[in-house]
XYZ file of C-alpha atoms in Angstrom:
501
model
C 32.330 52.777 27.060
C 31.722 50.739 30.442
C 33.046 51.426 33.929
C 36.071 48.864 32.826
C 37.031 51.300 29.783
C 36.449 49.032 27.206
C 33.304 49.644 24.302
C 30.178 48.773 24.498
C 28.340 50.383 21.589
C 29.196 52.166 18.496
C 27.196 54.204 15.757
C 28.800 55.128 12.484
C 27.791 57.175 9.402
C 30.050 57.113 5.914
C 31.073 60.101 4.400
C 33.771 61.284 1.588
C 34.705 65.048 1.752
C 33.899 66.891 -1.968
C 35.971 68.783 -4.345
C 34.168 71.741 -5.053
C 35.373 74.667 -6.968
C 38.645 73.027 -6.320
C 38.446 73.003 -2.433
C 38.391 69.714 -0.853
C 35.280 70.772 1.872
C 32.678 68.792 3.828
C 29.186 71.089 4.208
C 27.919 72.090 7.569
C 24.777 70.032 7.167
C 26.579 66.518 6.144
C 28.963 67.132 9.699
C 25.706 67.512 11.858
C 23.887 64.488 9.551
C 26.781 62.463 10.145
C 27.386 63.136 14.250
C 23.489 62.256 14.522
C 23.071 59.571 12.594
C 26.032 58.094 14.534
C 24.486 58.888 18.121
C 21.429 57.355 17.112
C 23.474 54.420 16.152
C 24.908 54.231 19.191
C 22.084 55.171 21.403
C 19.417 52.603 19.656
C 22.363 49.546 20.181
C 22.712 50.642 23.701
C 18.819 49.610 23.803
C 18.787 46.777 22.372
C 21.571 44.933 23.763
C 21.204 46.451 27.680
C 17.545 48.120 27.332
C 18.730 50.921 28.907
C 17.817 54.370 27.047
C 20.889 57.316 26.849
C 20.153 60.241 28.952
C 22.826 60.783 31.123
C 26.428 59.524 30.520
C 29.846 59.900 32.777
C 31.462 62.619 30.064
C 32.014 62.589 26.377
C 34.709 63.747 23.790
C 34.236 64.681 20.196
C 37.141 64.215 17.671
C 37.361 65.556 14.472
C 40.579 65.420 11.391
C 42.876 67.805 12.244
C 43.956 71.255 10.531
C 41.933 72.860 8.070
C 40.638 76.130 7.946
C 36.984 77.123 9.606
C 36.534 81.011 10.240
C 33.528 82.443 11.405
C 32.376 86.331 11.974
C 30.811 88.437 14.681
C 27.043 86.831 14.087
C 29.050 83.254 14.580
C 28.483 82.569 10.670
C 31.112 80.675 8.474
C 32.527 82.930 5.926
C 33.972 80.578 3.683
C 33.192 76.981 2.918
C 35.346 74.821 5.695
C 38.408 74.063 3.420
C 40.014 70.671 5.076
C 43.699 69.441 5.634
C 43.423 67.760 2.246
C 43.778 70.828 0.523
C 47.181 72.176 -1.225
C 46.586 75.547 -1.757
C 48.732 77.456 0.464
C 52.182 76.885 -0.916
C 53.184 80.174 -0.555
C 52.337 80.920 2.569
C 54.187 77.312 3.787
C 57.048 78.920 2.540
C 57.107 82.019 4.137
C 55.870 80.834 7.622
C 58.093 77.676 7.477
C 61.473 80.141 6.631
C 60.191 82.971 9.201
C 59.537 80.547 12.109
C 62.582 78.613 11.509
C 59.414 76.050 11.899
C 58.004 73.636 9.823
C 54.605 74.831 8.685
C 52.551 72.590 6.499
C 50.255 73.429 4.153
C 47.301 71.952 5.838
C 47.769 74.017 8.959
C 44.977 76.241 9.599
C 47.799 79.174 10.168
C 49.017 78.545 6.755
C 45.147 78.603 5.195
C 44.899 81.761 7.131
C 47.743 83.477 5.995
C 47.609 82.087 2.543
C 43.816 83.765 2.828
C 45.747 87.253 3.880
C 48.237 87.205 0.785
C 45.465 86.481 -1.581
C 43.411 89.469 -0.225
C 40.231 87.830 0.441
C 37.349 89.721 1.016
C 36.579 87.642 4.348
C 39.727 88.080 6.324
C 38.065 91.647 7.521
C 35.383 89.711 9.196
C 37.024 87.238 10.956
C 36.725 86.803 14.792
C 37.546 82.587 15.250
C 39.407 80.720 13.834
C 38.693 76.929 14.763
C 39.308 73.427 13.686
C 36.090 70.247 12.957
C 36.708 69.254 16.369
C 36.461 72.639 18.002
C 33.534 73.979 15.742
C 31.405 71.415 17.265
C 32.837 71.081 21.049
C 31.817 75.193 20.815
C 28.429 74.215 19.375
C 27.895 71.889 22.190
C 29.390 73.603 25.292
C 29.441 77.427 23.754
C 33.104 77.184 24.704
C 35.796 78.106 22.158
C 38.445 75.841 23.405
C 40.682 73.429 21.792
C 42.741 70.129 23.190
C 46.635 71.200 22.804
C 47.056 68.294 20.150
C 44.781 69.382 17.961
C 45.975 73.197 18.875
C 49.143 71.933 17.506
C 48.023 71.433 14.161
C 46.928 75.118 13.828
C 49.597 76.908 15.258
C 52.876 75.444 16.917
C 53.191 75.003 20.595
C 55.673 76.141 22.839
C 56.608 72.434 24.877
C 58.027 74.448 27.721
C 54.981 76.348 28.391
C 52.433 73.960 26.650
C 50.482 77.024 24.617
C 51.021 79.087 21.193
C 54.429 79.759 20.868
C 54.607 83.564 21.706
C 57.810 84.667 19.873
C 56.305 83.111 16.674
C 52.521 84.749 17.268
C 54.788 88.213 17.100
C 56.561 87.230 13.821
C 53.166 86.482 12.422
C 51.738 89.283 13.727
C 54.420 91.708 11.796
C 54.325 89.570 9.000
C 50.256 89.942 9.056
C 50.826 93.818 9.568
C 52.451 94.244 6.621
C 49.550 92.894 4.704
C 47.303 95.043 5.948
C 46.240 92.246 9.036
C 45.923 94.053 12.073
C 43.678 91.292 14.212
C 45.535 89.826 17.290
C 45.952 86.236 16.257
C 45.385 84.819 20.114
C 42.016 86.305 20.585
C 40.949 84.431 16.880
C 42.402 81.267 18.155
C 40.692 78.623 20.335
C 42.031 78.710 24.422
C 44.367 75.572 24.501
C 43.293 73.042 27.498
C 45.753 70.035 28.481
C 43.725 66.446 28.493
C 42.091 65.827 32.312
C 41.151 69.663 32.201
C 37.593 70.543 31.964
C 36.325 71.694 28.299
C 32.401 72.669 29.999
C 29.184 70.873 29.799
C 26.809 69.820 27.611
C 24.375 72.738 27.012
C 20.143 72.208 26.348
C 20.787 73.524 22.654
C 23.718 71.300 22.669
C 21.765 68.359 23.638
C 19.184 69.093 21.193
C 21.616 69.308 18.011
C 23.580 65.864 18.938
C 19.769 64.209 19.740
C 17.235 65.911 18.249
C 15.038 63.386 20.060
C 15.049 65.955 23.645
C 16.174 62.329 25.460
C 19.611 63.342 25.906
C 20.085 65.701 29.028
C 22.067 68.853 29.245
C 24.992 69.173 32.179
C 27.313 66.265 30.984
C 31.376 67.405 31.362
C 33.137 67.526 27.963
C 36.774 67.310 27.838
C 39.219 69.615 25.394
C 38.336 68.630 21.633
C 40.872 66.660 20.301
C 42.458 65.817 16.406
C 42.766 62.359 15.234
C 46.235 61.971 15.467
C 46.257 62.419 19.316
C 42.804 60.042 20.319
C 45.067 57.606 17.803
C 48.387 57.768 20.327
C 45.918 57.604 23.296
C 43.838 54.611 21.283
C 47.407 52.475 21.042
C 48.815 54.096 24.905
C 51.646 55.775 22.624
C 52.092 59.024 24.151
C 55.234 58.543 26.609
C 58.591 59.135 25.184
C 59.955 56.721 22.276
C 56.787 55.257 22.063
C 55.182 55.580 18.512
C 51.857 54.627 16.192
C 50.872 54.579 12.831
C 47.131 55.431 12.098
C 45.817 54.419 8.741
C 42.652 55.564 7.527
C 41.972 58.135 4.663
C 45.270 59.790 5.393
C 47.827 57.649 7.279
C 50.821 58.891 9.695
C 53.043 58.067 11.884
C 53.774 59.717 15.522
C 56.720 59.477 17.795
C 56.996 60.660 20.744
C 60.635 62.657 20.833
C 62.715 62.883 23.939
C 63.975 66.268 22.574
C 63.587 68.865 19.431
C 64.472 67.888 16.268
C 68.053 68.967 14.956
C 67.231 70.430 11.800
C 63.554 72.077 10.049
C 62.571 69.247 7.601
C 59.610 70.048 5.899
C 58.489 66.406 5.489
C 58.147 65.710 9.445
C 55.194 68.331 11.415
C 56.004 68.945 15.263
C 52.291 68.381 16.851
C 52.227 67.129 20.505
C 50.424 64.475 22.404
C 47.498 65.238 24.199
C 49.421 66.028 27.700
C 51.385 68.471 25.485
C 54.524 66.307 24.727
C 56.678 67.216 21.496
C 55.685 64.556 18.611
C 57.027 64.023 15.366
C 54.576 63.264 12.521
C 55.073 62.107 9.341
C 51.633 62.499 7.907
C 50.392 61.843 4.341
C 47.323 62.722 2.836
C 46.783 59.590 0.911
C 46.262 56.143 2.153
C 43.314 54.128 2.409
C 40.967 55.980 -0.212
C 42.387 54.441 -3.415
C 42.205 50.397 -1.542
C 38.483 51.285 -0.822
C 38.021 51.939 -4.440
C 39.059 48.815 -5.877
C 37.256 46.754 -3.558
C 34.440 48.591 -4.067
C 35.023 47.366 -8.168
C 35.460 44.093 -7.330
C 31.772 44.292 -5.145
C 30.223 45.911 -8.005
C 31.979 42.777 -10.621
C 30.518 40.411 -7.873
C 27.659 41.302 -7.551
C 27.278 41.247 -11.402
C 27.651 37.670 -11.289
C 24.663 37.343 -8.601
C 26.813 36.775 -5.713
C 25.947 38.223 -2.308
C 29.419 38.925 0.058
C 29.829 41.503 2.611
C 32.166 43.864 2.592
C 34.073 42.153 5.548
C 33.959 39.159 3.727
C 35.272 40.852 0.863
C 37.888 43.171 2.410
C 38.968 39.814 4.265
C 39.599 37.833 0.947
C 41.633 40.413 -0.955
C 43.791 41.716 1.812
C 44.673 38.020 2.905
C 45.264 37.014 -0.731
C 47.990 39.713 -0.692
C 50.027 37.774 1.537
C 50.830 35.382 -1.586
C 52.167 38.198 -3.070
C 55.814 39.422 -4.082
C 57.319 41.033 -1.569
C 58.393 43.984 -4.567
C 54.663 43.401 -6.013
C 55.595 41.711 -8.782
C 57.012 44.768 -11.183
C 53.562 46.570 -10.346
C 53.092 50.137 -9.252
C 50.396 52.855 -8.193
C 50.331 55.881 -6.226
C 46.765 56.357 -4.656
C 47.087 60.038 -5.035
C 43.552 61.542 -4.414
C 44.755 64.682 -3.075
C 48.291 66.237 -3.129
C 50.876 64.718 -0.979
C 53.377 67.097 0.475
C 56.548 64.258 1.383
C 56.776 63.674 -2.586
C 56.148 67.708 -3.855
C 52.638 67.026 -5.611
C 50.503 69.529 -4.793
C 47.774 67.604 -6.861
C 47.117 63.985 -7.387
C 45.703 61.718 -9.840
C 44.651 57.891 -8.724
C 47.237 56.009 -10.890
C 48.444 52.303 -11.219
C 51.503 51.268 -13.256
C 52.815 48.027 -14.939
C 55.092 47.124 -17.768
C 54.599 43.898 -19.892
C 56.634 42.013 -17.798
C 55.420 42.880 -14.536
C 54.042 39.689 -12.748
C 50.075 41.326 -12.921
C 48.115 38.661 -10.361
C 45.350 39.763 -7.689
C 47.896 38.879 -4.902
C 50.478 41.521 -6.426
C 47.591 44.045 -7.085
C 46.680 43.876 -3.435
C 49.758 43.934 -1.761
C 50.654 46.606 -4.315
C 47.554 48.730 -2.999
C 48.657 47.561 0.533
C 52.371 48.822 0.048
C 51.486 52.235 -1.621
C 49.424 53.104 1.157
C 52.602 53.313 3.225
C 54.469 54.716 0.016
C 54.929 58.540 1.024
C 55.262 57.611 4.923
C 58.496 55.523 4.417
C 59.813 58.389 2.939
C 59.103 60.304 5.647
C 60.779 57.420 8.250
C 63.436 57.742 5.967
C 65.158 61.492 7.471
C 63.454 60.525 11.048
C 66.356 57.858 10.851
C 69.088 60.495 9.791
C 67.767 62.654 13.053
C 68.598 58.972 15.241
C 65.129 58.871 16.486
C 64.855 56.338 19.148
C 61.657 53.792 18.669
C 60.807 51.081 21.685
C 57.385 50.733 20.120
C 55.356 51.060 17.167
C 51.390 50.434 17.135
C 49.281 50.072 14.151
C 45.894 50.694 14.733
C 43.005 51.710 12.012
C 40.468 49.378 9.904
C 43.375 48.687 7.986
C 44.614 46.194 10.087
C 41.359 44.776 11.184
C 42.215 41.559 8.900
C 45.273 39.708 10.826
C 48.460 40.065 9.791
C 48.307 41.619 6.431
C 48.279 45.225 6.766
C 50.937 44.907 10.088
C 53.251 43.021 7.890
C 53.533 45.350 4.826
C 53.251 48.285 7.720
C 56.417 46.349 9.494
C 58.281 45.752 6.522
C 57.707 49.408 5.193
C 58.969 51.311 8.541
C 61.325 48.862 8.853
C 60.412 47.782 12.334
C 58.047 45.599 14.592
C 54.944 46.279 14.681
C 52.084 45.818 17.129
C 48.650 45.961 16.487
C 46.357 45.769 19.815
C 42.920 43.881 20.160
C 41.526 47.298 19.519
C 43.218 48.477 16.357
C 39.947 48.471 14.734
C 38.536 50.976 17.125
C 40.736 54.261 16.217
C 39.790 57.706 17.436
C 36.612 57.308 18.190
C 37.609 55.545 21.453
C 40.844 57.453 21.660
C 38.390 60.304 22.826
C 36.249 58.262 24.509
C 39.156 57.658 27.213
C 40.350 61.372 27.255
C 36.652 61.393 28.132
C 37.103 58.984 30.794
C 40.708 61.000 31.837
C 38.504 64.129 32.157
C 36.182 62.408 35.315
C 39.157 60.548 36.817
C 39.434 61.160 40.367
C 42.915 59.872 40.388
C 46.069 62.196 40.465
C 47.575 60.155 37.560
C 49.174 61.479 34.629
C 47.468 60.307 30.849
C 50.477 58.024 30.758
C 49.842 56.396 33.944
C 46.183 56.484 33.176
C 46.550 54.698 29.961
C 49.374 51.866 31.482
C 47.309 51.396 34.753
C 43.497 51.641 33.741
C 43.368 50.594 30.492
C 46.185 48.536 29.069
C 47.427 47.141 32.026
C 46.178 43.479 30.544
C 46.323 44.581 26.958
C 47.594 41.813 24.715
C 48.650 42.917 21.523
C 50.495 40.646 18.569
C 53.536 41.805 17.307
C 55.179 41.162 13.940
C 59.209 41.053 13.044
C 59.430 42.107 9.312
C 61.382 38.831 7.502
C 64.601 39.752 5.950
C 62.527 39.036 2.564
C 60.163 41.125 3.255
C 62.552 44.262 4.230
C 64.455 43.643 0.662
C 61.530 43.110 -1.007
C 59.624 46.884 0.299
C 62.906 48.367 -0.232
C 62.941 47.240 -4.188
C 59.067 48.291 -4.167
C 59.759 51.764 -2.431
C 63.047 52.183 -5.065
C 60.242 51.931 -7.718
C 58.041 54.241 -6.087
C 60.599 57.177 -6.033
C 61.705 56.430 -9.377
C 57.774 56.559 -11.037
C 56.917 60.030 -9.610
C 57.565 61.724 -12.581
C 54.775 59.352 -14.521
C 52.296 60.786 -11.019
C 53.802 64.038 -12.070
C 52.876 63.724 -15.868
C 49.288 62.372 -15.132
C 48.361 65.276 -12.641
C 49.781 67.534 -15.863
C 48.170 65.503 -19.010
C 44.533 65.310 -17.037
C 42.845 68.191 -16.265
């Protein structure tokens, strides 16, 4: 970013985690590949649109997907292959953490991998001595610091509000219910020290500086701040982290945040508690499918075009078929699909198979295929909404931000029409996390006693001019039918996740 807070370069590198041996994982060497490649992106732009070369800059952030499970031992080695938040393998330990915490404790969390990892008896848990999350692994690379932002420290293990760290009364249930497995490790001294956002996080070391540029131009001594998850540089990206404020990020998983004015009533094991960033209570309703199964058709439709000798981008491309939904049905024509590439905890699939549904007399056009696509990917999270509404959470306002709305309108009118509320999507929508972290960056050098909400209102969106869409009544009735459809087919999700192995 510039002095004014706004971007001025970007690097990017694609990527797809793999299933192997049934764990959804990403490899050490494709997460350093990746954070290169994307420096060097950034770095060579910098050149050739200001001809200045990156060697020094004000402080930097690194944000990673939240969750997972990444334990290494005594010689700093990973013992397992990192096993991500897509993964829905630790059912049983949900259960018992969720009932002994009174807490809702999602599969994905790295305490539930852990303990899921103690029940099964395996062979690593002896060795373990940190327990971390993407983002931390490589702020602790970089720095040598094994620290975590509290919002992504939220996502491993919950967070007392009051005192904005682990909750201690819950780190001594685990600890007897780790004891009587045989699990005698303090869980604090595994887990990452939790920093609030303007604290410092260290500085770039020389062997840090070597493994993010390779090159030797980048210099060492640069402050970091805490390492944060996606979902809080996302409330940051969209200034959604005072009270009753709320997002939606959709990317590869999609969910929605809102920032409560008090605890939840009831445990619901649909809605996570994380926090924000400052270390304000949040309720998410997160789903691990969203984008993945979109990206897959276009990609067809590339592949059919370019069979036919025709050259379009993939803007171009995403552009045409998202816009083309618009003519659509509001229901989607009789047409269904659940874009289930993992399992999706709101609906009880612990497994999912890619699936789209018609009868004979469904209206089957490209505009009802691609609003179809459009309204799946906010499927499970209306569901979610749904018992948010029971607990009479309190909305003012609701920001959409991710590629997915990068092509006007569409996606922030099926996303209005699906959480049945406005919707606002910001000039930046399209620039997500990345510069989410790049501000909490920015928060970290302040000199000005202000607090991240103040920061955010004052320095950076102080002139922000976002658009804001009113779902039509046609449109509510018409998501409503669509989602009445979508609870009603699970059972055909259910049967293809049984029938194909």
């Amino acid at each position: 970013m510039g002095s004014d807070l706004t971007p001025v370069a970007a690097g990017s590198y694609e990527w797809e985690n793999k299933l192997e041996e049934g764990i959804w994982t990403y490899s050490l060497e494709d997460i350093w590949k990746g954070l290169r490649v994307s420096y060097r992106k950034m770095a060579a732009e910098v050149f050739e649109k200001y001809g200045e070369t990156l060697t020094k800059i004000g402080s930097i952030g690194f944000s990673a997907m939240m969750h997972g499970y990444m334990v290494f031992d005594q010689q700093d080695e990973l013992l397992v292959p990192f096993r991500t938040w897509r993964n829905a393998i630790t059912g049983e330990a949900e259960e018992q953490l969720t009932t002994a915490f009174h807490y809702n404790i999602p599969q994905r969390w790295s305490i539930a991998h852990l303990y899921q990892a103690i029940l099964n008896g395996e062979e690593h848990i002896a060795n373990i001595t940190f327990l971390t999350t993407l983002a931390g692994y490589i702020h602790w690379q970089l720095t040598g610091r094994k620290v975590l932002g509290v919002g992504d420290a939220s996502g491993m293990f919950p967070i007392n509000s009051s005192t904005k760290n682990y909750d201690q009364t819950m780190l001594n249930i685990f600890k007897d219910l780790a004891e009587k497995e045989g699990f005698t490790k303090e869980l604090q001294e595994l887990l990452p020290k939790v920093l609030l956002a303007g604290e410092s996080a260290g500085i770039l070391t020389q062997e840090g500086a070597y493994l993010l540029d390779p090159t030797g131009t980048l210099q060492p001594g640069i402050p970091l701040c805490p390492p944060e998850g996606d979902a809080g540089t996302g409330m940051v990206a969209t200034n959604s982290v005072g009270q009753r404020t709320g997002n939606v990020s959709a990317g590869t998983s999609a969910f929605a945040m809102i920032v409560l004015e008090e605890e939840l009533k009831e445990v619901h094991p649909e809605i996570d508690l994380v926090t924000t960033p400052a270390g304000d209570l949040v309720a998410m309703v997160h789903t691990n499918n969203c984008s993945s199964e979109i990206n897959a058709w276009v990609k067809l439709f590339k592949e059919f075009a370019e069979s036919l000798g025709l050259e379009i981008s993939g803007e171009k491309l995403y552009d045409t078929l998202f816009t083309k939904a618009l003519e659509g049905a509001p229901d989607c024509g009789g047409l269904l699909s659940y874009g289930y590439y993992s399992g999706e905890n709101i609906t009880g699939l612990n497994e999912g198979r890619p699936l789209f549904v018609r009868t004979p007399e469904s209206d089957f056009s490209l505009a009802n295929f691609m609003r179809l696509h459009l309204s799946s990917a906010f499927g499970a999270m209306r569901i979610g909404m749904e018992i948010l509404k029971k607990e009479q959470i309190q909305i003012d306002k609701l920001v959409g931000h991710g590629g997915i709305f990068k092509t006007p309108e569409v996606g922030q009118r099926i996303l209005a029409a699906a959480m049945e509320a406005p919707v606002t999507v910001l000039e930046t929508a399209g620039e997500g996390g990345a510069w989410g972290i790049a501000l909490l960056a920015a928060y970290r050098i302040s000199e000005e006693q202000l607090s991240l909400a103040e920061f955010l209102e004052q320095k950076v969106f102080a002139e922000s001019e976002g658009i804001t869409v009113i779902p039509t009544e046609e449109d509510l009735q018409g998501y409503g039918e669509f989602t009445d459809r979508y609870l009603k087919g699970l059972p055909i999700e259910k049967a293809a996740i049984d029938g194909l192995k």
